[in-house]
mmCIF file of C-alpha atoms in Angstrom:
data_model
loop_
_atom_site.group_PDB
_atom_site.id
_atom_site.type_symbol
_atom_site.label_atom_id
_atom_site.label_comp_id
_atom_site.label_asym_id
_atom_site.label_seq_id
_atom_site.Cartn_x
_atom_site.Cartn_y
_atom_site.Cartn_z
ATOM 1 C CA MET Y 778 29.886 56.547 -14.830
ATOM 2 C CA LYS Y 779 26.020 55.866 -12.918
ATOM 3 C CA LEU Y 780 26.701 54.051 -9.351
ATOM 4 C CA SER Y 781 24.281 51.750 -10.400
ATOM 5 C CA GLU Y 782 27.067 50.892 -13.094
ATOM 6 C CA LEU Y 783 29.541 49.900 -10.124
ATOM 7 C CA GLU Y 784 27.622 47.042 -8.545
ATOM 8 C CA GLY Y 785 28.041 43.451 -8.928
ATOM 9 C CA LYS Y 786 31.606 44.200 -10.290
ATOM 10 C CA GLU Y 787 34.807 42.482 -8.038
ATOM 11 C CA VAL Y 788 37.716 44.113 -7.107
ATOM 12 C CA ILE Y 789 40.764 43.436 -8.115
ATOM 13 C CA ASN Y 790 44.315 43.844 -6.311
ATOM 14 C CA MET Y 791 46.666 44.216 -9.583
ATOM 15 C CA HIS Y 792 49.245 43.305 -7.188
ATOM 16 C CA ASP Y 793 48.664 39.811 -6.052
ATOM 17 C CA GLY Y 794 45.816 38.999 -8.692
ATOM 18 C CA VAL Y 795 43.717 39.017 -4.858
ATOM 19 C CA ARG Y 796 39.354 38.537 -5.421
ATOM 20 C CA LEU Y 797 39.028 41.469 -2.152
ATOM 21 C CA GLY Y 798 34.670 41.715 -2.865
ATOM 22 C CA MET Y 799 32.286 42.202 -4.768
ATOM 23 C CA ILE Y 800 30.826 46.479 -5.395
ATOM 24 C CA ASN Y 801 27.342 44.457 -4.111
ATOM 25 C CA GLN Y 802 28.733 44.124 -0.735
ATOM 26 C CA SER Y 803 30.039 46.925 0.424
ATOM 27 C CA GLU Y 804 29.660 49.747 0.857
ATOM 28 C CA LEU Y 805 29.928 53.867 -0.379
ATOM 29 C CA VAL Y 806 31.752 56.668 1.403
ATOM 30 C CA PHE Y 807 30.682 60.260 -0.026
ATOM 31 C CA ASP Y 808 31.820 63.400 1.176
ATOM 32 C CA GLU Y 809 29.776 64.953 2.885
ATOM 33 C CA ILE Y 810 30.450 68.706 1.073
ATOM 34 C CA THR Y 811 31.131 67.719 -2.776
ATOM 35 C CA GLY Y 812 29.901 64.293 -3.249
ATOM 36 C CA ASP Y 813 32.818 62.609 -4.136
ATOM 37 C CA LEU Y 814 33.211 58.752 -3.902
ATOM 38 C CA GLU Y 815 36.067 59.174 -1.296
ATOM 39 C CA SER Y 816 36.463 54.915 -0.649
ATOM 40 C CA ILE Y 817 35.231 51.652 -0.900
ATOM 41 C CA VAL Y 818 34.744 49.870 2.233
ATOM 42 C CA ILE Y 819 34.333 45.949 1.591
ATOM 43 C CA PRO Y 820 33.903 42.958 4.183
ATOM 44 C CA ASN Y 821 37.065 41.727 5.086
ATOM 45 C CA ARG Y 822 37.080 37.440 3.759
ATOM 46 C CA GLU Y 823 39.396 36.548 6.003
ATOM 47 C CA ASN Y 824 37.882 37.278 9.042
ATOM 48 C CA PHE Y 825 34.251 35.934 8.313
ATOM 49 C CA PHE Y 826 34.562 33.399 11.438
ATOM 50 C CA ASN Y 827 35.729 36.455 13.978
ATOM 51 C CA VAL Y 828 35.438 34.879 17.820
ATOM 52 C CA PHE Y 829 33.685 37.889 18.889
ATOM 53 C CA GLY Y 830 30.988 38.265 16.211
ATOM 54 C CA GLN Y 831 32.630 41.695 15.563
ATOM 55 C CA GLU Y 832 33.204 41.924 11.825
ATOM 56 C CA GLU Y 833 36.315 43.627 10.537
ATOM 57 C CA TYR Y 834 36.133 46.057 6.673
ATOM 58 C CA LEU Y 835 38.768 46.657 4.058
ATOM 59 C CA ILE Y 836 38.985 50.696 3.207
ATOM 60 C CA ILE Y 837 40.346 51.429 -0.269
ATOM 61 C CA PRO Y 838 40.653 54.880 -1.399
ATOM 62 C CA TRP Y 839 39.423 56.044 -4.185
ATOM 63 C CA GLU Y 840 42.821 57.462 -5.318
ATOM 64 C CA ALA Y 841 43.240 53.220 -5.178
ATOM 65 C CA ILE Y 842 41.178 52.904 -7.669
ATOM 66 C CA VAL Y 843 43.571 52.395 -11.340
ATOM 67 C CA LYS Y 844 40.872 51.092 -13.687
ATOM 68 C CA VAL Y 845 36.373 50.531 -13.242
ATOM 69 C CA GLY Y 846 36.190 47.990 -16.127
ATOM 70 C CA SER Y 847 33.128 46.451 -18.011
ATOM 71 C CA GLU Y 848 33.613 43.333 -14.551
ATOM 72 C CA VAL Y 849 36.563 44.759 -12.930
ATOM 73 C CA VAL Y 850 37.304 47.281 -10.469
ATOM 74 C CA ILE Y 851 41.305 47.111 -10.572
ATOM 75 C CA VAL Y 852 42.179 48.976 -6.805
ATOM 76 C CA ASN Y 853 46.852 49.443 -6.187
ATOM 77 C CA LEU Y 854 46.906 48.454 -2.765
ATOM 78 C CA LYS Y 855 50.455 46.382 -2.083
ATOM 79 C CA SER Y 856 49.437 43.247 0.242
ATOM 80 C CA LYS Y 857 51.943 44.487 3.354
ATOM 81 C CA ASN Y 858 49.221 47.766 3.447
ATOM 82 C CA TYR Y 859 46.140 45.776 3.637
ATOM 83 C CA LYS Y 860 46.104 46.512 7.164
ATOM 84 C CA ALA Y 861 47.375 50.233 6.763
ATOM 85 C CA TYR Y 862 43.172 50.279 5.041
ATOM 86 C CA SER Y 863 41.199 48.424 7.799
ATOM 87 C CA SER Y 864 39.157 48.778 10.552
#
């Protein structure tokens, strides 16, 4: 799969059906040595109006990605673990 093929896809959590964001609104993190994709970093929509103006991000490890479809990327994150991936 080409990197450009990920652009524009919605990221959906399979546990609760929540739309986490879009790939084109995110950053991709690659391993410097191998070039493998390690994670997708998506701006946390819940904290859009943070009091201090500091953005928070949801980091989705590549291992959590279940399926890349034609329009969506399905991830396997349990709701209670969202904060474990935020920075």
